[in-house]
JSON list of C-alpha atoms in Angstrom, two decimals:
[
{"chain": "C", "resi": 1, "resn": "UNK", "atom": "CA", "xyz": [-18.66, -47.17, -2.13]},
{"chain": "C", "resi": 2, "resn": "UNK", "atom": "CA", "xyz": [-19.17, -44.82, 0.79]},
{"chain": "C", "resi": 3, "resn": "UNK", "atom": "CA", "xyz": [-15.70, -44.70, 2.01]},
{"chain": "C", "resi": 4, "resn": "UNK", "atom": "CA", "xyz": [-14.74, -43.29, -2.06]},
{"chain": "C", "resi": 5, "resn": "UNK", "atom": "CA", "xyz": [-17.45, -40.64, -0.86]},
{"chain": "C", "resi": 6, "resn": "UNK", "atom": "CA", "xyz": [-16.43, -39.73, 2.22]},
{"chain": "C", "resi": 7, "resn": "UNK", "atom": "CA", "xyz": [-12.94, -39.27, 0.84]},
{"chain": "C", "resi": 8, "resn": "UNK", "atom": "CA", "xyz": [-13.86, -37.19, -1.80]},
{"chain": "C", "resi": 9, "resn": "UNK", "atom": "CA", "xyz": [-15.57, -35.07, 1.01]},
{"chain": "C", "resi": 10, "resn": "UNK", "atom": "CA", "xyz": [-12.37, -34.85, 2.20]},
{"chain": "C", "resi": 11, "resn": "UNK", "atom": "CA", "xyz": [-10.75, -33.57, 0.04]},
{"chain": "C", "resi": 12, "resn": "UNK", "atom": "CA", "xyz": [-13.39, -31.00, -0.96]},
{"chain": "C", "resi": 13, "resn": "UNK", "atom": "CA", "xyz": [-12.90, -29.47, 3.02]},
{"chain": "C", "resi": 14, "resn": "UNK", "atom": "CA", "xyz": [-8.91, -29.84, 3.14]},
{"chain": "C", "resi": 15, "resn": "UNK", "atom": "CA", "xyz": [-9.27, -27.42, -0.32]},
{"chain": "C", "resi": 16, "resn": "UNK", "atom": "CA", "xyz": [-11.77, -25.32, 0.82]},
{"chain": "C", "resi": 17, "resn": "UNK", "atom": "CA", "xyz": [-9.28, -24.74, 4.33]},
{"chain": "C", "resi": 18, "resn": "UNK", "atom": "CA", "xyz": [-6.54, -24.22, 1.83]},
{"chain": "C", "resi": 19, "resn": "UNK", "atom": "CA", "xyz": [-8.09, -21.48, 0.10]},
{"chain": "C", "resi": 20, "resn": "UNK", "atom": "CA", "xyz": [-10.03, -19.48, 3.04]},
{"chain": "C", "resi": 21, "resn": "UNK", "atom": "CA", "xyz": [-6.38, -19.80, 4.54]},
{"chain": "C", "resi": 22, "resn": "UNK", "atom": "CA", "xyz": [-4.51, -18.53, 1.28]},
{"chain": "C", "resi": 23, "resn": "UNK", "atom": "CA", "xyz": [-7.30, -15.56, 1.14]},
{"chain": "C", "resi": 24, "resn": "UNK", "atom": "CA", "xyz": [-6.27, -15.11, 4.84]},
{"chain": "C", "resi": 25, "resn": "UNK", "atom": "CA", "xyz": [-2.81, -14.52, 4.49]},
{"chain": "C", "resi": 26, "resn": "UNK", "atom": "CA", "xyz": [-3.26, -12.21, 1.32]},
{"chain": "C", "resi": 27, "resn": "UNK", "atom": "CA", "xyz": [-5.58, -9.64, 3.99]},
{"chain": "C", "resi": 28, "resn": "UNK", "atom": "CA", "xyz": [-2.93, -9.83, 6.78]},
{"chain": "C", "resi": 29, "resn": "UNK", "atom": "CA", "xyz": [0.29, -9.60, 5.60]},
{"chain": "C", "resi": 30, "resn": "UNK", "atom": "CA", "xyz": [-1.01, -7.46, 2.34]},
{"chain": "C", "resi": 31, "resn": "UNK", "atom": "CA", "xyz": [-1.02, -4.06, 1.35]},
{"chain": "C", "resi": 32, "resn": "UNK", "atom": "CA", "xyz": [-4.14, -2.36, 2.77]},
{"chain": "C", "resi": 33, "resn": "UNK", "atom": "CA", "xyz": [-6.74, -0.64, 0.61]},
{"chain": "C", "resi": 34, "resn": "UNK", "atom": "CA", "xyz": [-7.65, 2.87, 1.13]},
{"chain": "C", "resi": 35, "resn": "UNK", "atom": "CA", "xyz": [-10.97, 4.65, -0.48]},
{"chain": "C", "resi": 36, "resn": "UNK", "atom": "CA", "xyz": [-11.81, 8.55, -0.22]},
{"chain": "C", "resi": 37, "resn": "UNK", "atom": "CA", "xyz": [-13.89, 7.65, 2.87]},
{"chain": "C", "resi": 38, "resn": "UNK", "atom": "CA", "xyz": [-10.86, 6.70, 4.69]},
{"chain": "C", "resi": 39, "resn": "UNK", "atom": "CA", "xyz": [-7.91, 7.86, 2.73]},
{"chain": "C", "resi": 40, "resn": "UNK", "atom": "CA", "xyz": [-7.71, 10.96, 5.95]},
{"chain": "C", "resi": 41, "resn": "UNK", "atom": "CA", "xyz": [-7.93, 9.01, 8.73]},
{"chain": "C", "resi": 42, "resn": "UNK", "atom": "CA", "xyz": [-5.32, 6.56, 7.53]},
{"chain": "C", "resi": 43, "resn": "UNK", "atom": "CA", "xyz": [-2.69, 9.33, 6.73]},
{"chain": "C", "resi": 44, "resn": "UNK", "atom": "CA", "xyz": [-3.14, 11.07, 9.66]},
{"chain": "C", "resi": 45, "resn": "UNK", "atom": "CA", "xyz": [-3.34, 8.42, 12.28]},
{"chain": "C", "resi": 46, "resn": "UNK", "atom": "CA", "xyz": [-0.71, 8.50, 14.66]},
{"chain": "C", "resi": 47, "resn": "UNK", "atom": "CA", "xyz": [-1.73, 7.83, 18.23]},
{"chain": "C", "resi": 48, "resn": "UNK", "atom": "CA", "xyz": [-2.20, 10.36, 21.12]},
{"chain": "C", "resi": 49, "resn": "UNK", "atom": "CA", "xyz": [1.61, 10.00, 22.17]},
{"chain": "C", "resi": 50, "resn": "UNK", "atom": "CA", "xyz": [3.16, 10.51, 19.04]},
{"chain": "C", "resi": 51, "resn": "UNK", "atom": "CA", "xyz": [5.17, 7.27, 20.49]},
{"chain": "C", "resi": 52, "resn": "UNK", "atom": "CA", "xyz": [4.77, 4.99, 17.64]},
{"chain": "C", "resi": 53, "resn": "UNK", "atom": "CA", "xyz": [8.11, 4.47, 15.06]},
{"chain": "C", "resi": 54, "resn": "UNK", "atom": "CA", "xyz": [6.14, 5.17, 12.05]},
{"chain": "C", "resi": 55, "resn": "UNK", "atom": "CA", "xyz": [5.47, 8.19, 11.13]},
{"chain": "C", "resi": 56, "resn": "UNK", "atom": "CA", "xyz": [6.18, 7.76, 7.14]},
{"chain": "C", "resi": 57, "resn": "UNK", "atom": "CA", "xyz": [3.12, 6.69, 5.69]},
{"chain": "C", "resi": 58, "resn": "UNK", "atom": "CA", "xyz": [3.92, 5.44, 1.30]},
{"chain": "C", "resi": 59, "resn": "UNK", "atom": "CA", "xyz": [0.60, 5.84, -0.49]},
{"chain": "C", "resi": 60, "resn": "UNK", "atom": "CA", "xyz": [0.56, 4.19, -3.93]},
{"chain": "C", "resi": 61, "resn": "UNK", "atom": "CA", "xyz": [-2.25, 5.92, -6.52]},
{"chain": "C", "resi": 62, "resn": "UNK", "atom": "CA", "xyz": [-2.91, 2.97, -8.92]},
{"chain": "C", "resi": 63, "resn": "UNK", "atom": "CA", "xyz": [-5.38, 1.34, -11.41]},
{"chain": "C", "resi": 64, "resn": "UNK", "atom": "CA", "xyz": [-6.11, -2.03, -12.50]},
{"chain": "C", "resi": 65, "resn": "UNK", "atom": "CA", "xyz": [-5.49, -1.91, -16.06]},
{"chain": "C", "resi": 66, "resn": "UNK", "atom": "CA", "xyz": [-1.45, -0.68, -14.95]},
{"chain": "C", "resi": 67, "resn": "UNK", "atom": "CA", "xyz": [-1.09, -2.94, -12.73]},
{"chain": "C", "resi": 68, "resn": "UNK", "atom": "CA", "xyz": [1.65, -4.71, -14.47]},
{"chain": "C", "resi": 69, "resn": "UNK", "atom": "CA", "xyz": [3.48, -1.69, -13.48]},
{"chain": "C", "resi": 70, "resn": "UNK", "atom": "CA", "xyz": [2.26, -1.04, -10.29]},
{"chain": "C", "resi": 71, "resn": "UNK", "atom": "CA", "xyz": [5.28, -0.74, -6.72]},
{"chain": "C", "resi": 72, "resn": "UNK", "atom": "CA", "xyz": [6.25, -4.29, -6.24]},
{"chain": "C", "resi": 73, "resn": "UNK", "atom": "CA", "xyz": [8.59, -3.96, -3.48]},
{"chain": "C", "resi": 74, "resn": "UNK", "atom": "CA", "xyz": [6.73, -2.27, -1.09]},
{"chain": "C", "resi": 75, "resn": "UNK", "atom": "CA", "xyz": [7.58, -5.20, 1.39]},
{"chain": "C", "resi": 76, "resn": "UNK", "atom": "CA", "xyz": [11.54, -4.41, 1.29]},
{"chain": "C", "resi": 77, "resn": "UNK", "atom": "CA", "xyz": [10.52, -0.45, 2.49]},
{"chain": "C", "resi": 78, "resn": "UNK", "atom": "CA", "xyz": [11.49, -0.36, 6.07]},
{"chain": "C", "resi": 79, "resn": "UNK", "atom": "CA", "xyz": [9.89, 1.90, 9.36]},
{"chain": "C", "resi": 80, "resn": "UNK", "atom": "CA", "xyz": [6.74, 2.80, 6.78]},
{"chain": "C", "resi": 81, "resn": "UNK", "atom": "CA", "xyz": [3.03, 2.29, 6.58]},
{"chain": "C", "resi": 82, "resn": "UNK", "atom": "CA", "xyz": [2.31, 1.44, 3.03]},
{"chain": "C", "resi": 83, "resn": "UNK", "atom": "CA", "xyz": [-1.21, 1.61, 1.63]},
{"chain": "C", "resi": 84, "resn": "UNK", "atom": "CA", "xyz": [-2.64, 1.48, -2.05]},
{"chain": "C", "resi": 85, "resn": "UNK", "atom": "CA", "xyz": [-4.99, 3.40, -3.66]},
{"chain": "C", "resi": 86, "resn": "UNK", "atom": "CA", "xyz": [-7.86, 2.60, -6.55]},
{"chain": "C", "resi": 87, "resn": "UNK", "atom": "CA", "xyz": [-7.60, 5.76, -8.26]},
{"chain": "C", "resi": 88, "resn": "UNK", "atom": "CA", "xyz": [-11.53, 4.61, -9.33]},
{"chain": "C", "resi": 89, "resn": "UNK", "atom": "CA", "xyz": [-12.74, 4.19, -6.01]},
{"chain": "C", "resi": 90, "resn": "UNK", "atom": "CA", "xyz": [-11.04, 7.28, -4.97]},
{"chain": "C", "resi": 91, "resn": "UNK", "atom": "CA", "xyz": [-11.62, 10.30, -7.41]},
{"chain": "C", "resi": 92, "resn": "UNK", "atom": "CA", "xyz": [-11.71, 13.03, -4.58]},
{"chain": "C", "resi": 93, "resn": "UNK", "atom": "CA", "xyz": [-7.66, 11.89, -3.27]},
{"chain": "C", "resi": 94, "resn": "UNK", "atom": "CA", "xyz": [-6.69, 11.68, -6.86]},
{"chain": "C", "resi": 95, "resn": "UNK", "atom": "CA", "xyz": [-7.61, 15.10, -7.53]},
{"chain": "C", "resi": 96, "resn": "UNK", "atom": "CA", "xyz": [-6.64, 16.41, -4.26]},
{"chain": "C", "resi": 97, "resn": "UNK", "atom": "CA", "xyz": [-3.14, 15.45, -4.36]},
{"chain": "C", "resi": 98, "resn": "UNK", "atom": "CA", "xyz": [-2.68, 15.84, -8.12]},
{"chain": "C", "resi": 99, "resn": "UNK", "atom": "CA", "xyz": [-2.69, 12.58, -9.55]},
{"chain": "C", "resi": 100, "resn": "UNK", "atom": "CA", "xyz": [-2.01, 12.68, -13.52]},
{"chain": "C", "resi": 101, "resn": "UNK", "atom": "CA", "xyz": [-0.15, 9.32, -14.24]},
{"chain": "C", "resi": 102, "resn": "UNK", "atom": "CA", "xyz": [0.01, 5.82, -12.41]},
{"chain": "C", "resi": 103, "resn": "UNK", "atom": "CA", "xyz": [1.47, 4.40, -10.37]},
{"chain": "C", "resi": 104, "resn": "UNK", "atom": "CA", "xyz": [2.00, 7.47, -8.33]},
{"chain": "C", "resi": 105, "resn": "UNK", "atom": "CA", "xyz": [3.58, 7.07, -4.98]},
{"chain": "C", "resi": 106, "resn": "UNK", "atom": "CA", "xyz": [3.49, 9.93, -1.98]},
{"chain": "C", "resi": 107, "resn": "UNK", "atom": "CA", "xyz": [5.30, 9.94, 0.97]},
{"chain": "C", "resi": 108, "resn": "UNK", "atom": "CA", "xyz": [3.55, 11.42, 4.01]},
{"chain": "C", "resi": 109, "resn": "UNK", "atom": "CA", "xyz": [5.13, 12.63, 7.31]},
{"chain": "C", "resi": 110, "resn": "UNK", "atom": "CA", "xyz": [2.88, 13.24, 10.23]},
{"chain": "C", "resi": 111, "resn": "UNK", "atom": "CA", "xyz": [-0.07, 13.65, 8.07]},
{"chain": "C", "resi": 112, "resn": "UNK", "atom": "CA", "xyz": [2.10, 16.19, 5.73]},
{"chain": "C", "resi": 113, "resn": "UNK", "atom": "CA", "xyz": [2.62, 15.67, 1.53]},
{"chain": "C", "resi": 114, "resn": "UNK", "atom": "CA", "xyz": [6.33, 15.85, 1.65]},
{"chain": "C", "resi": 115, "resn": "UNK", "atom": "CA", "xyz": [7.33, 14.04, -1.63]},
{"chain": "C", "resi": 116, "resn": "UNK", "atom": "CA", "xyz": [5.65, 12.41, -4.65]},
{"chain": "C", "resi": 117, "resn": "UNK", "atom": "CA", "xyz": [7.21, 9.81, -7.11]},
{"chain": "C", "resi": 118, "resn": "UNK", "atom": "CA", "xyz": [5.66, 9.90, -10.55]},
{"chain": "C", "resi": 119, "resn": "UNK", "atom": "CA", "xyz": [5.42, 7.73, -13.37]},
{"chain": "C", "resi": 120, "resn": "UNK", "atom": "CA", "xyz": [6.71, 8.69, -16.87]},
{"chain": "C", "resi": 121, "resn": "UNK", "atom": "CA", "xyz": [4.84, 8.64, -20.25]},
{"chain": "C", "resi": 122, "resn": "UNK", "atom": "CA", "xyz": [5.80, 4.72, -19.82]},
{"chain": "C", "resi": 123, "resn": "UNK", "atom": "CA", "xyz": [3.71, 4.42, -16.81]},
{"chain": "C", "resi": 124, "resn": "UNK", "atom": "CA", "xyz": [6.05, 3.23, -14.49]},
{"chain": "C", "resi": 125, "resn": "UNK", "atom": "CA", "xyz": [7.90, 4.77, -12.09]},
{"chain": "C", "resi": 126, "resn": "UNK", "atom": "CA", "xyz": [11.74, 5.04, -12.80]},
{"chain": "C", "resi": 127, "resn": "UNK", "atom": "CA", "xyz": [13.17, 5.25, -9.13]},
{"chain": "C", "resi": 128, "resn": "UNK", "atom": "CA", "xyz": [14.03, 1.96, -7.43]},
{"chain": "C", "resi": 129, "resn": "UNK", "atom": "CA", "xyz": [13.30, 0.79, -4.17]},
{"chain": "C", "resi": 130, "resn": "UNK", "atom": "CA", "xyz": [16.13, 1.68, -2.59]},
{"chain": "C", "resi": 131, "resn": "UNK", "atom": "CA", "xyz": [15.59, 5.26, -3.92]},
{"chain": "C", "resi": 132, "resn": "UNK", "atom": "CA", "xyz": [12.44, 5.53, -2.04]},
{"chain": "C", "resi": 133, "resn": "UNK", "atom": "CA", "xyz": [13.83, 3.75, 1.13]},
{"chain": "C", "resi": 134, "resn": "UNK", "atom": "CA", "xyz": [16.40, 6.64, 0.96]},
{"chain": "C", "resi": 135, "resn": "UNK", "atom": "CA", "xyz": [13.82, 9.37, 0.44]},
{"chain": "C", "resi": 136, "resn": "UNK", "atom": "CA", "xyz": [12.27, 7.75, 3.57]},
{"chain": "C", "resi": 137, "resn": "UNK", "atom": "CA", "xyz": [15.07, 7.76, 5.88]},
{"chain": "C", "resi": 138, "resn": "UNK", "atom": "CA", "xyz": [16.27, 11.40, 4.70]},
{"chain": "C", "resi": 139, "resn": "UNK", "atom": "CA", "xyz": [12.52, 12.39, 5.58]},
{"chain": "C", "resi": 140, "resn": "UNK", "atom": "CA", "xyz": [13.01, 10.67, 8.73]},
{"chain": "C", "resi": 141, "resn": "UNK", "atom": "CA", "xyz": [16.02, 12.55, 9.76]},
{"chain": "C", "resi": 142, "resn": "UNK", "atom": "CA", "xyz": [14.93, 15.47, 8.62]},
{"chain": "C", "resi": 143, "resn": "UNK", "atom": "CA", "xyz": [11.97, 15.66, 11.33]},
{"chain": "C", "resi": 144, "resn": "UNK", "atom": "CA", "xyz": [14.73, 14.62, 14.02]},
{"chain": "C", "resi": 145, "resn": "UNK", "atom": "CA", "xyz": [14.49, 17.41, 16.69]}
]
């Protein structure tokens, strides 16, 4: 009778490791979240050197109830920084950079608004990933000195 128990402890602990781990992964190899309190900072960090390979930074402008149409492949975008955006959470960014339709996806250089990719009256955005990727690299060799 108490070795049914302790097995059913068990389990309960190898599921509970299984999720905090799944919950784990999702924060470190996920998008990361950006509010109006640190929407600045994150588009503008670069460090003191300018030394660091990434200085296109993708922000996605998106809501919940789209989400079906929200960027999915963020993760095949090479040499970027991508980060989302709640367009709920962050009213004063949404305004500030014009933000009419979702998803809405603006590519920053050094800080700098350079290019925005909008959705349609479909609410998706009609350029691929590889569009964007190009986009990024033309930016790239653009600020090439």
């Amino acid at each position: 009778m108490k070795g049914c128990s302790i097995c059913k402890n068990e389990t309960k602990m190898k599921n509970l490791i299984v999720i905090i781990l799944m919950f784990l992964s999702m924060f470190t190899y996920g998008q990361q979240m950006l509010t109006d309190d640190n929407f600045d900072e994150a588009i503008n960090g670069r460090s003191a050197f300018q030394d660091d390979n990434i200085s296109v930074i993708v922000v996605e402008f998106w809501a919940s109830f789209n989400d079906a149409n929200s960027f999915s492949d963020w993760e095949n975008l090479k040499g970027i920084k991508y980060y989302k955006v709640d367009i709920s959470k962050s009213p004063k960014a949404k305004k500030e950079y014009k933000v009419r339709t979702i998803p809405h996806i603006i590519l920053f250089l050094d800080g700098y608004d350079e290019m925005h990719f909008k959705a349609g009256l479909d609410f998706a955005i009609s350029k691929s990933w590889e569009d964007i990727q190009k986009a990024i690299d033309d930016l790239k060799n653009q600020s090439k000195f």
